CSV table of C-alpha atoms and ligand atoms in Angstrom, one decimal:
chain,number,residue,atom,x,y,z
A,289,MET,CA,33.8,104.2,107.7
A,290,ARG,CA,34.9,107.0,109.7
A,291,LEU,CA,35.7,110.6,108.1
A,292,GLU,CA,37.2,113.8,109.3
A,293,TYR,CA,34.7,116.4,109.3
A,294,PRO,CA,35.5,119.1,106.5
A,295,HIS,CA,36.2,122.1,108.8
A,296,ARG,CA,36.6,124.6,106.1
A,297,PHE,CA,34.8,125.5,102.7
A,298,GLU,CA,35.3,128.2,100.0
A,299,ARG,CA,32.1,129.1,98.2
A,300,PHE,CA,32.1,130.3,94.3
A,301,GLY,CA,28.4,131.3,94.0
A,302,ALA,CA,26.2,128.2,94.9
A,303,VAL,CA,29.4,125.7,94.7
A,304,ARG,CA,30.7,124.9,98.2
A,305,ILE,CA,34.2,123.3,97.8
A,306,HIS,CA,35.0,121.6,101.2
A,307,ALA,CA,38.5,121.2,102.4
A,308,LEU,CA,40.2,117.8,102.0
A,309,GLN,CA,38.7,115.4,104.7
A,310,GLN,CA,40.8,112.3,105.6
A,311,VAL,CA,39.7,108.8,106.0
A,312,ILE,CA,39.9,107.8,109.7
A,313,GLU,CA,39.0,104.4,109.7
A,314,LEU,CA,38.0,102.4,106.8
A,315,ASP,CA,35.5,100.1,108.6
A,316,SER,CA,34.0,101.6,111.5
A,317,GLY,CA,32.0,98.7,112.7
A,318,ALA,CA,28.5,97.3,113.0
A,319,ASP,CA,27.2,100.2,114.9
A,320,GLU,CA,24.5,102.1,113.8
A,321,GLU,CA,25.2,105.5,112.8
A,322,ALA,CA,25.9,108.3,115.4
A,323,PRO,CA,26.3,111.8,115.3
A,324,ALA,CA,29.8,113.7,114.5
A,325,THR,CA,32.0,113.6,117.5
A,326,THR,CA,35.1,115.7,118.5
A,327,VAL,CA,38.1,113.8,119.6
A,328,GLN,CA,41.2,115.6,120.4
A,329,GLY,CA,39.8,118.9,118.6
A,330,ARG,CA,39.3,116.9,115.5
A,331,MET,CA,35.5,116.5,114.4
A,332,VAL,CA,35.0,112.8,113.1
A,333,GLN,CA,31.8,111.6,111.2
A,334,HIS,CA,30.7,108.2,111.4
A,335,VAL,CA,29.1,106.3,108.4
A,336,SER,CA,27.5,103.2,109.2
A,337,ALA,CA,27.7,99.9,107.2
A,338,ARG,CA,24.0,100.1,106.4
A,339,SER,CA,24.2,103.5,105.1
A,340,LEU,CA,27.0,103.0,102.9
A,341,SER,CA,25.3,99.9,101.5
A,342,ASP,CA,21.9,102.1,101.0
A,343,VAL,CA,24.1,104.0,98.5
A,344,GLU,CA,26.0,101.4,96.9
A,345,LYS,CA,22.7,99.9,95.8
A,346,ARG,CA,22.2,103.1,94.0
A,347,MET,CA,25.4,103.6,92.5
A,348,ALA,CA,26.8,102.7,89.2
A,349,ILE,CA,30.9,102.6,89.0
A,350,VAL,CA,32.0,103.4,85.2
A,351,VAL,CA,35.4,101.8,84.6
A,352,PRO,CA,36.9,103.5,81.6
A,353,CYS,CA,39.2,101.4,79.8
A,354,LYS,CA,41.9,101.5,77.0
A,355,ASP,CA,44.2,98.5,76.4
A,356,GLU,CA,44.6,97.8,80.2
A,357,ARG,CA,46.1,94.1,81.3
A,358,ARG,CA,43.4,91.7,81.8
A,359,LYS,CA,44.8,90.7,85.5
A,360,VAL,CA,44.7,94.3,86.5
A,361,ILE,CA,41.2,94.8,85.1
A,362,GLU,CA,40.1,91.9,87.1
A,363,GLY,CA,41.6,93.4,90.3
A,364,VAL,CA,40.0,96.6,89.8
A,365,LEU,CA,36.4,94.7,89.3
A,366,SER,CA,37.4,92.6,92.3
A,367,GLY,CA,37.5,95.7,94.6
A,368,ILE,CA,34.1,97.4,93.6
A,369,PRO,CA,31.7,96.9,96.2
A,370,HIS,CA,29.1,93.9,95.5
A,371,ASP,CA,25.8,96.2,95.2
A,372,CYS,CA,27.4,98.7,92.8
A,373,LEU,CA,26.5,98.1,89.2
A,374,ILE,CA,29.6,97.6,87.1
A,375,ILE,CA,29.6,99.5,83.7
A,376,LEU,CA,32.9,99.1,81.4
A,377,VAL,CA,33.3,101.4,78.8
A,378,SER,CA,36.3,100.3,76.7
A,379,ASN,CA,38.3,102.0,73.8
A,380,SER,CA,40.7,99.0,73.4
A,381,VAL,CA,41.9,97.5,70.2
A,382,ARG,CA,40.0,95.2,68.5
A,383,GLU,CA,42.4,94.0,66.1
A,384,PRO,CA,44.4,91.7,65.4
A,385,VAL,CA,43.6,90.6,69.0
A,386,ASP,CA,40.2,92.0,70.1
A,387,ARG,CA,40.8,93.2,73.6
A,388,TYR,CA,37.2,94.2,74.2
A,389,ASP,CA,36.4,90.8,73.6
A,390,MET,CA,38.7,89.5,76.3
A,391,GLU,CA,37.6,92.3,78.5
A,392,CYS,CA,34.1,91.4,78.1
A,393,ARG,CA,34.9,87.8,79.0
A,394,THR,CA,36.9,88.8,82.0
A,395,VAL,CA,33.7,90.8,83.5
A,396,GLU,CA,31.3,88.0,82.5
A,397,HIS,CA,33.6,85.4,84.3
A,398,PHE,CA,33.7,87.8,87.3
A,399,CYS,CA,30.1,88.3,87.4
A,400,HIS,CA,29.2,84.8,87.1
A,401,LEU,CA,31.4,84.0,90.4
A,402,ALA,CA,30.3,87.1,92.3
A,403,GLU,CA,26.8,86.8,91.2
A,404,ARG,CA,26.3,90.6,89.9
A,405,SER,CA,25.4,92.4,86.9
A,406,ALA,CA,27.2,94.6,84.6
A,407,VAL,CA,27.1,96.6,81.4
A,408,ALA,CA,29.7,97.0,78.8
A,409,ILE,CA,30.3,98.6,75.6
A,410,HIS,CA,33.0,99.7,73.2
A,411,GLN,CA,33.1,103.4,72.7
A,412,ARG,CA,34.0,103.2,69.0
A,413,ASP,CA,31.2,101.0,68.2
A,414,PRO,CA,29.2,102.4,65.0
A,415,GLY,CA,26.0,101.3,66.6
A,416,LEU,CA,26.8,103.5,69.7
A,417,ALA,CA,27.6,106.6,67.7
A,418,GLU,CA,24.2,105.8,65.5
A,419,ALA,CA,22.2,105.9,68.9
A,420,PHE,CA,23.8,109.2,69.7
A,421,ARG,CA,23.0,110.5,66.3
A,422,LEU,CA,19.2,109.4,66.4
A,423,ALA,CA,19.1,111.0,70.2
A,424,GLY,CA,20.1,114.3,68.6
A,425,TYR,CA,23.4,114.2,70.6
A,426,THR,CA,26.0,114.5,67.5
A,427,GLU,CA,28.5,116.9,68.9
A,428,ILE,CA,30.2,113.7,70.5
A,429,LEU,CA,30.7,112.5,66.8
A,430,ASP,CA,34.2,112.5,65.1
A,431,ASP,CA,34.7,113.2,61.2
A,432,GLU,CA,34.3,109.2,60.9
A,433,GLY,CA,30.9,109.4,62.6
A,434,LEU,CA,31.9,107.7,65.8
A,435,VAL,CA,32.1,108.4,69.1
A,436,ARG,CA,35.3,110.6,69.7
A,437,ASN,CA,38.4,109.0,71.3
A,438,GLY,CA,39.3,110.0,74.7
A,439,LYS,CA,38.7,109.2,78.5
A,440,GLY,CA,36.1,112.0,79.0
A,441,GLU,CA,33.9,110.7,76.3
A,442,GLY,CA,34.1,107.1,77.6
A,443,MET,CA,33.2,108.6,80.9
A,444,LEU,CA,30.2,110.4,79.3
A,445,VAL,CA,29.0,107.2,77.7
A,446,GLY,CA,29.1,105.4,81.1
A,447,LEU,CA,27.3,108.5,82.9
A,448,LEU,CA,24.5,107.9,80.4
A,449,LEU,CA,24.3,104.2,80.7
A,450,ALA,CA,24.3,104.7,84.4
A,451,SER,CA,21.3,106.6,84.1
A,452,LEU,CA,19.5,104.3,82.0
A,453,ALA,CA,20.1,101.8,84.4
A,454,GLY,CA,18.2,103.9,86.9
A,455,ARG,CA,21.2,104.7,89.4
A,456,ASP,CA,21.1,107.6,91.4
A,457,TYR,CA,24.9,108.1,91.9
A,458,VAL,CA,27.8,107.3,89.3
A,459,GLY,CA,31.5,106.8,90.4
A,460,PHE,CA,34.5,106.5,88.1
A,461,ILE,CA,37.5,104.4,88.6
A,462,ASP,CA,40.4,103.8,86.3
A,463,ALA,CA,41.0,100.3,84.8
A,464,ASP,CA,44.8,100.5,85.4
A,465,ASN,CA,44.6,100.8,89.1
A,466,TYR,CA,46.8,97.9,90.6
A,467,VAL,CA,45.2,97.8,94.2
A,468,PRO,CA,41.9,96.3,94.6
A,469,GLY,CA,41.9,97.6,98.2
A,470,ALA,CA,42.5,101.3,97.1
A,471,VAL,CA,39.6,100.8,94.4
A,472,HIS,CA,37.4,99.4,97.4
A,473,GLU,CA,38.4,102.2,99.4
A,474,TYR,CA,37.4,104.8,96.8
A,475,ALA,CA,33.9,103.4,96.2
A,476,LYS,CA,33.4,103.5,100.1
A,477,ALA,CA,34.6,106.9,100.4
A,478,TYR,CA,32.1,107.9,97.5
A,479,ALA,CA,29.3,106.5,99.4
A,480,ALA,CA,30.2,108.0,102.6
A,481,ALA,CA,30.5,111.4,101.3
A,482,LEU,CA,27.3,111.1,99.2
A,483,HIS,CA,25.5,109.8,102.2
A,484,LEU,CA,26.6,112.9,104.2
A,485,ALA,CA,26.1,115.2,101.7
A,486,GLU,CA,23.4,118.0,102.3
A,487,SER,CA,22.6,118.9,98.7
A,488,PRO,CA,21.0,116.3,95.9
A,489,TYR,CA,23.7,118.1,93.8
A,490,ALA,CA,27.0,116.7,95.3
A,491,MET,CA,30.2,115.6,94.2
A,492,VAL,CA,33.3,113.8,95.6
A,493,ARG,CA,36.7,113.6,94.5
A,494,ILE,CA,39.5,111.7,95.9
A,495,SER,CA,43.0,112.7,96.8
A,496,TRP,CA,45.2,109.6,97.7
A,497,MET,CA,47.4,109.9,100.3
A,498,SER,CA,50.4,108.6,98.4
A,499,LYS,CA,51.6,107.5,94.9
A,500,PRO,CA,54.6,105.5,95.5
A,501,LYS,CA,57.7,105.2,93.3
A,502,ILE,CA,60.9,103.4,93.2
A,503,GLN,CA,63.4,106.1,93.6
A,504,ASP,CA,67.1,105.3,94.1
A,505,GLY,CA,66.5,101.8,95.2
A,506,ARG,CA,63.8,102.5,97.8
A,507,LEU,CA,60.3,103.3,97.9
A,508,PHE,CA,59.3,107.0,97.9
A,509,PHE,CA,55.7,107.9,98.5
A,510,ASN,CA,55.0,110.9,96.6
A,511,ARG,CA,52.3,113.2,97.6
A,512,TRP,CA,51.1,114.9,94.5
A,513,GLY,CA,51.2,113.8,91.0
A,514,ARG,CA,52.9,116.0,88.5
A,515,THR,CA,49.6,117.0,86.6
A,516,SER,CA,47.7,117.7,90.1
A,517,GLN,CA,50.1,120.0,91.3
A,518,VAL,CA,49.7,122.4,88.4
A,519,THR,CA,45.9,122.3,87.9
A,520,ASN,CA,45.4,122.6,91.5
A,521,GLN,CA,47.4,125.9,91.6
A,522,PHE,CA,46.0,127.3,88.7
A,523,LEU,CA,42.2,126.5,89.7
A,524,ASN,CA,43.0,127.8,93.3
A,525,LEU,CA,44.5,131.0,91.5
A,526,LEU,CA,41.1,131.4,89.5
A,527,ILE,CA,39.3,131.4,93.0
A,528,ALA,CA,41.5,133.8,94.5
A,529,GLU,CA,41.3,136.1,91.9
A,530,TYR,CA,37.5,136.1,92.2
A,531,SER,CA,37.5,136.2,96.2
A,532,GLY,CA,40.8,138.4,96.4
A,533,PHE,CA,42.2,135.9,99.3
A,534,GLY,CA,44.9,133.4,98.4
A,535,THR,CA,43.5,129.7,98.7
A,536,ASP,CA,44.6,126.1,98.4
A,537,ILE,CA,41.2,124.5,98.8
A,538,ILE,CA,41.4,122.6,95.5
A,539,ALA,CA,43.3,119.5,96.0
A,540,THR,CA,41.4,117.2,93.4
A,541,GLY,CA,41.7,119.4,90.0
A,542,ASN,CA,42.6,116.0,88.2
A,543,ALA,CA,40.9,113.7,90.5
A,544,GLY,CA,40.2,110.5,87.9
A,545,GLU,CA,38.5,108.9,91.0
A,546,HIS,CA,35.4,110.8,91.8
A,547,ALA,CA,31.4,110.3,92.0
A,548,VAL,CA,28.6,112.4,91.4
A,549,SER,CA,24.8,112.4,92.2
A,550,MET,CA,22.8,112.0,88.8
A,551,GLU,CA,20.8,114.8,89.7
A,552,LEU,CA,24.2,116.9,89.4
A,553,GLY,CA,25.8,114.7,86.9
A,554,LEU,CA,23.1,114.9,84.1
A,555,ARG,CA,23.1,118.7,84.2
A,556,MET,CA,27.0,119.3,83.7
A,557,ARG,CA,29.0,119.9,80.5
A,558,ILE,CA,31.4,117.2,80.0
A,559,ALA,CA,35.0,117.8,78.5
A,560,GLY,CA,36.8,115.2,76.4
A,561,GLY,CA,40.0,113.6,76.7
A,562,PHE,CA,42.0,114.4,79.9
A,563,ALA,CA,40.3,117.6,80.0
A,564,VAL,CA,37.4,116.0,81.7
A,565,GLU,CA,38.1,116.5,85.5
A,566,PRO,CA,39.6,119.8,85.7
A,567,PHE,CA,36.6,120.8,83.6
A,568,GLU,CA,33.8,119.6,86.2
A,569,TYR,CA,35.3,122.3,88.4
A,570,LEU,CA,35.3,125.1,85.7
A,571,ASP,CA,31.5,123.8,84.7
A,572,LEU,CA,30.3,124.0,88.1
A,573,PHE,CA,31.8,127.7,88.4
A,574,GLU,CA,30.2,128.6,85.0
A,575,GLN,CA,26.9,127.2,85.5
A,576,PHE,CA,26.2,127.6,89.3
A,577,GLY,CA,29.0,130.1,90.2
A,578,GLY,CA,26.8,133.3,89.9
A,579,VAL,CA,29.2,135.0,87.2
A,580,ILE,CA,27.1,134.4,84.0
A,581,PRO,CA,23.5,133.2,84.3
A,582,SER,CA,22.8,129.6,85.1
A,583,PRO,CA,20.7,127.5,82.7
A,584,HIS,CA,19.4,125.5,85.6
A,585,PRO,CA,18.0,128.2,88.4
A,586,GLU,CA,16.2,125.3,90.2
A,587,VAL,CA,19.9,124.1,91.4
A,588,LEU,CA,20.7,127.5,92.6
A,589,LYS,CA,18.3,127.2,95.3
A,590,HIS,CA,20.5,124.6,96.9
A,591,THR,CA,24.1,124.3,97.4
A,592,VAL,CA,26.5,122.1,94.9
A,593,ASP,CA,28.6,120.3,97.3
A,594,VAL,CA,32.2,119.3,96.2
A,595,TYR,CA,33.8,117.1,98.9
A,596,GLN,CA,37.4,116.1,98.9
A,597,VAL,CA,38.3,112.6,100.5
A,598,GLU,CA,41.8,111.7,101.3
A,599,THR,CA,42.2,107.9,101.1
A,600,ARG,CA,44.6,105.8,102.8
A,601,ASN,CA,45.6,103.1,100.1
A,602,PRO,CA,48.6,104.3,98.1
A,603,HIS,CA,47.6,104.8,94.3
A,604,PHE,CA,49.5,102.2,92.2
A,605,HIS,CA,48.7,102.7,88.5
A,606,GLU,CA,50.3,102.1,85.0
A,607,ASN,CA,52.9,104.9,84.5
A,608,LYS,CA,52.4,106.2,81.3
A,609,GLY,CA,55.4,108.5,80.9
A,610,HIS,CA,56.3,112.0,80.9
A,611,GLY,CA,54.8,112.8,77.6
A,612,HIS,CA,51.2,112.0,78.9
A,613,VAL,CA,51.7,113.7,81.8
A,614,GLN,CA,52.5,116.5,79.7
A,615,GLU,CA,49.3,116.2,77.7
A,616,MET,CA,47.2,116.0,80.7
A,617,ARG,CA,48.5,119.3,82.1
A,618,LEU,CA,48.2,120.9,78.6
A,619,GLN,CA,44.3,119.8,78.5
A,620,ALA,CA,43.5,121.1,82.0
A,621,LEU,CA,45.0,124.4,81.6
A,622,ASN,CA,43.3,124.5,77.8
A,623,VAL,CA,40.1,124.4,79.4
A,624,LEU,CA,40.7,126.9,81.9
A,625,TYR,CA,42.2,129.2,79.5
A,626,HIS,CA,39.0,129.3,77.3
A,627,SER,CA,36.7,129.1,80.2
A,628,PRO,CA,34.5,132.4,79.7
A,629,ILE,CA,34.6,133.0,83.5
A,630,CYS,CA,38.7,132.9,83.5
A,631,LEU,CA,39.9,136.2,84.4
A,632,ASP,CA,42.8,138.0,82.5
A,633,PRO,CA,45.5,137.7,85.1
A,634,VAL,CA,44.9,134.0,85.2
A,635,ARG,CA,45.0,133.7,81.2
A,636,GLU,CA,48.2,135.4,81.4
A,637,GLU,CA,49.8,133.0,84.0
A,638,ILE,CA,48.6,130.1,82.2
A,639,ARG,CA,50.3,131.3,78.8
A,640,THR,CA,53.7,132.1,80.6
A,641,PHE,CA,53.5,128.7,82.2
A,642,LEU,CA,52.9,126.9,78.8
A,643,THR,CA,55.4,129.1,77.1
A,644,GLU,CA,58.4,128.5,79.6
A,645,GLN,CA,57.4,124.6,79.2
A,646,GLY,CA,57.8,125.0,75.4
A,647,VAL,CA,54.3,123.8,74.9
A,648,ILE,CA,53.3,126.9,72.9
A,649,GLY,CA,55.3,129.7,71.1
A,650,PRO,CA,55.2,133.5,72.3
A,651,GLY,CA,52.0,135.1,71.7
A,652,GLU,CA,50.2,131.8,70.6
A,653,GLU,CA,47.0,130.7,72.3
A,654,PRO,CA,46.5,127.2,73.8
A,655,PRO,CA,44.1,125.2,71.8
A,656,ALA,CA,40.5,124.5,72.8
A,657,GLU,CA,39.2,121.3,73.9
A,658,HIS,CA,36.0,119.8,73.1
A,659,VAL,CA,33.1,120.3,75.6
A,660,TYR,CA,29.9,118.3,75.5
A,661,PRO,CA,26.4,119.4,76.4
A,662,PRO,CA,24.2,118.0,79.4
A,663,LEU,CA,23.0,114.8,78.9
A,664,LEU,CA,19.5,115.7,80.7
A,665,ASP,CA,18.2,117.1,77.4
A,666,LEU,CA,19.2,113.9,75.3
A,667,ASP,CA,16.3,111.6,74.2
A,668,ARG,CA,17.0,108.7,76.3
A,669,SER,CA,14.2,106.2,75.3
A,670,ARG,CA,15.4,106.8,71.6
A,671,PHE,CA,19.1,106.6,72.5
A,672,LEU,CA,18.3,103.1,74.2
A,673,ALA,CA,16.2,101.9,71.4
A,674,ALA,CA,18.6,102.6,68.7
A,675,LEU,CA,21.6,101.5,71.1
A,676,VAL,CA,19.7,98.1,71.2
A,677,GLU,CA,18.8,98.0,67.6
A,678,HIS,CA,22.5,99.1,66.2
A,679,SER,CA,25.2,98.0,68.6
A,680,GLU,CA,27.0,95.0,68.1
A,681,SER,CA,29.2,95.8,71.3
A,682,PHE,CA,26.5,96.7,74.0
A,683,VAL,CA,26.9,93.6,76.5
A,684,GLN,CA,24.2,93.3,79.6
A,685,ILE,CA,25.2,90.9,82.2
A,686,ARG,CA,22.6,89.8,84.4
A,687,ARG,CA,22.8,88.9,87.9
A,688,HIS,CA,22.8,85.0,88.1
A,689,ARG,CA,22.5,82.5,91.0
A,690,ILE,CA,23.7,79.1,90.6
A,691,ALA,CA,20.7,77.5,92.1
A,692,ASP,CA,17.6,79.8,91.0
A,693,ILE,CA,18.5,82.1,88.2
A,694,VAL,CA,17.8,85.6,88.9
A,695,VAL,CA,16.7,87.3,85.6
A,696,GLU,CA,17.8,90.8,86.4
A,697,GLU,CA,18.7,93.3,83.5
A,698,PRO,CA,20.7,96.3,84.7
A,699,ILE,CA,19.2,98.3,82.1
A,700,LEU,CA,15.5,97.3,81.6
A,701,LEU,CA,14.6,97.1,77.8
A,702,ASN,CA,11.0,97.1,76.6
A,703,SER,CA,11.6,93.9,74.7
A,704,PRO,CA,10.8,90.6,76.8
A,705,ILE,CA,13.8,89.2,78.4
A,706,ASP,CA,15.6,86.4,76.6
A,707,VAL,CA,15.7,83.6,79.2
A,708,ASP,CA,17.8,81.5,77.0
A,709,ASP,CA,20.4,84.0,77.0
A,710,VAL,CA,20.5,83.9,80.7
A,711,LEU,CA,20.6,80.0,80.6
A,712,ASP,CA,23.5,80.5,78.3
A,713,LEU,CA,25.3,81.7,81.1
A,714,ASN,CA,25.8,78.2,82.7
A,715,GLY,CA,27.5,76.5,79.8
A,716,MET,CA,29.8,79.9,79.4
A,717,GLU,CA,31.6,78.7,82.8
A,718,GLU,CA,33.7,76.0,81.1
A,719,ASP,CA,34.2,78.3,78.1
A,720,LEU,CA,35.7,81.1,80.2
A,721,ALA,CA,37.7,78.8,82.2
A,722,ASP,CA,39.6,77.9,79.0
A,723,ASP,CA,39.7,81.3,78.0
A,724,LEU,CA,41.2,82.6,81.2
A,725,THR,CA,44.1,79.9,81.5
A,726,GLU,CA,45.3,80.8,78.3
A,727,SER,CA,48.8,81.9,78.2
A,728,ASP,CA,49.2,85.7,79.1
A,729,ALA,CA,50.9,86.7,76.2
A,730,ASP,CA,47.8,88.9,75.3
A,731,ALA,CA,47.5,90.3,79.1
B,1059,GDD,N1,36.9,104.3,77.5
B,1059,GDD,C1,38.3,104.9,77.4
B,1059,GDD,N2,38.4,105.8,76.3
B,1059,GDD,N3,38.9,105.0,78.6
B,1059,GDD,C2,40.1,105.5,78.4
B,1059,GDD,C3,40.4,106.2,77.2
B,1059,GDD,C4,39.5,106.4,76.1
B,1059,GDD,O1,40.0,107.0,75.1
B,1059,GDD,N4,41.9,106.8,77.3
B,1059,GDD,C5,42.4,106.4,78.6
B,1059,GDD,N5,41.2,105.6,78.9
B,1059,GDD,C6,41.1,105.0,80.3
B,1059,GDD,C7,42.4,104.1,81.0
B,1059,GDD,O2,42.6,102.7,80.4
B,1059,GDD,C8,42.6,104.2,82.3
B,1059,GDD,O3,41.8,103.2,82.7
B,1059,GDD,C9,41.9,105.5,82.5
B,1059,GDD,O4,41.0,106.0,81.4
B,1059,GDD,C10,43.0,106.6,82.7
B,1059,GDD,O5,43.8,106.8,81.8
B,1059,GDD,P1,45.5,106.5,82.0
B,1059,GDD,O6,45.9,107.0,80.7
B,1059,GDD,O7,45.8,105.5,82.6
B,1059,GDD,O8,45.7,108.3,82.7
B,1059,GDD,P2,46.5,108.3,84.1
B,1059,GDD,O9,46.4,107.1,85.0
B,1059,GDD,O10,48.0,108.9,83.7
B,1059,GDD,O11,45.8,109.6,84.7
B,1059,GDD,C11,44.8,109.6,85.5
B,1059,GDD,O12,45.1,110.0,86.7
B,1059,GDD,C12,45.1,111.5,86.4
B,1059,GDD,C13,45.1,112.0,87.8
B,1059,GDD,O13,46.6,111.9,88.3
B,1059,GDD,C14,43.4,110.0,84.9
B,1059,GDD,O14,42.5,109.1,85.7
B,1059,GDD,C15,43.2,111.2,84.6
B,1059,GDD,O15,42.0,111.6,83.9
B,1059,GDD,C16,43.6,112.0,85.8
B,1059,GDD,O16,43.5,113.1,85.6
């Protein structure tokens, strides 16, 4: 892959936000890595196939999923590079039709054909909640004692599973993406930027070049989503209020597609629902921005690098309507408003914006969102033991070869591997073939 060099950055304490860098070439050939070169005034970085592969082998891709169509999920899986571990975290309905069961079978079938491993779990599994409770991480539980609903909560579960699987990087890709090629490009861009990262504390965020829509009978390639525009504007305003200089550096405030090094991910607090992505910026500013004391002084000796990559594929996903966009916008602004580092002029602008939008009444404050503590201090071995004991939805799919079976669990458990389970996969092919040729009424 060839990427434009990010020629500009803004600093917020130890956090360095690099300007948007374009993907120049998706596949840059078999040549070994070469130093960055300047072509027509643009500096270009080349990341070799081998370097991409080195990162992919150490990366998990978490796919948060809530009631998405089976064929779309299948397409997403097909786009995730072979060496990345797939982690599906589902919050799909289980009655009257158990969509999670259908999703697991889709993942199993795919892994069987592609000879790869995966992990899947249902977010509302009481056994998962019990594992969090026993590990002392009760903040994530709701009044029913289950893991809260929400995309951020699903991502948190995925991040934890990725760390249990020993992966050094974790990327997130939504399950409702119609373009497998886009999924593939996102994962490659994660690998390229993480390979080039100068700090062990690194994050990559995707800004797609276009989001096509049918408008007046023709395809119109929108540059920015309706939520991103607003979130970026306010995050940039926050930086400008601190620095005294206007900026447009943040182009990925809402980036659902992003990846992080485990070193950084485990130290970050995670917000619930759709506040999750904008809050990542705020959390970095709060923890490493130097405005308030940092709980991780070891990180401050380095920089925390945020790369923003502009990808080439169009971003085609399920359109969930205006109300959904409004909800996402609101959640983004809520976390900014309530951040201890938010300055009064920014709070005032947010209040004015939300009042004009009719979201809050005059003089009202926006509601606060859930923010969960870093996973670094969670007792992981306790969590895993409890998960294995109590969860009914936790599934591990082992890499499988047709000729010689490779017994390889993504998350190593203390208990010996049940070889019969692995052998069962052989008989599963027929079952799955039947399932997957059923009518698409439930898809
Ligand atoms: N596990 C889990 N739990 N997954 C969820 C949940 C949940 O409670 N809610 C939604 N998801 C999954 C969806 O199935 C989808 O795969 C992904 O999370 C994104 O949710 P959508 O509802 O489809 O959001 P969107 O596509 O409108 O917005 C996306 O893009 C925004 C930027 O434009 C999201 O990624 C946002 O987070 C992002 O800000």
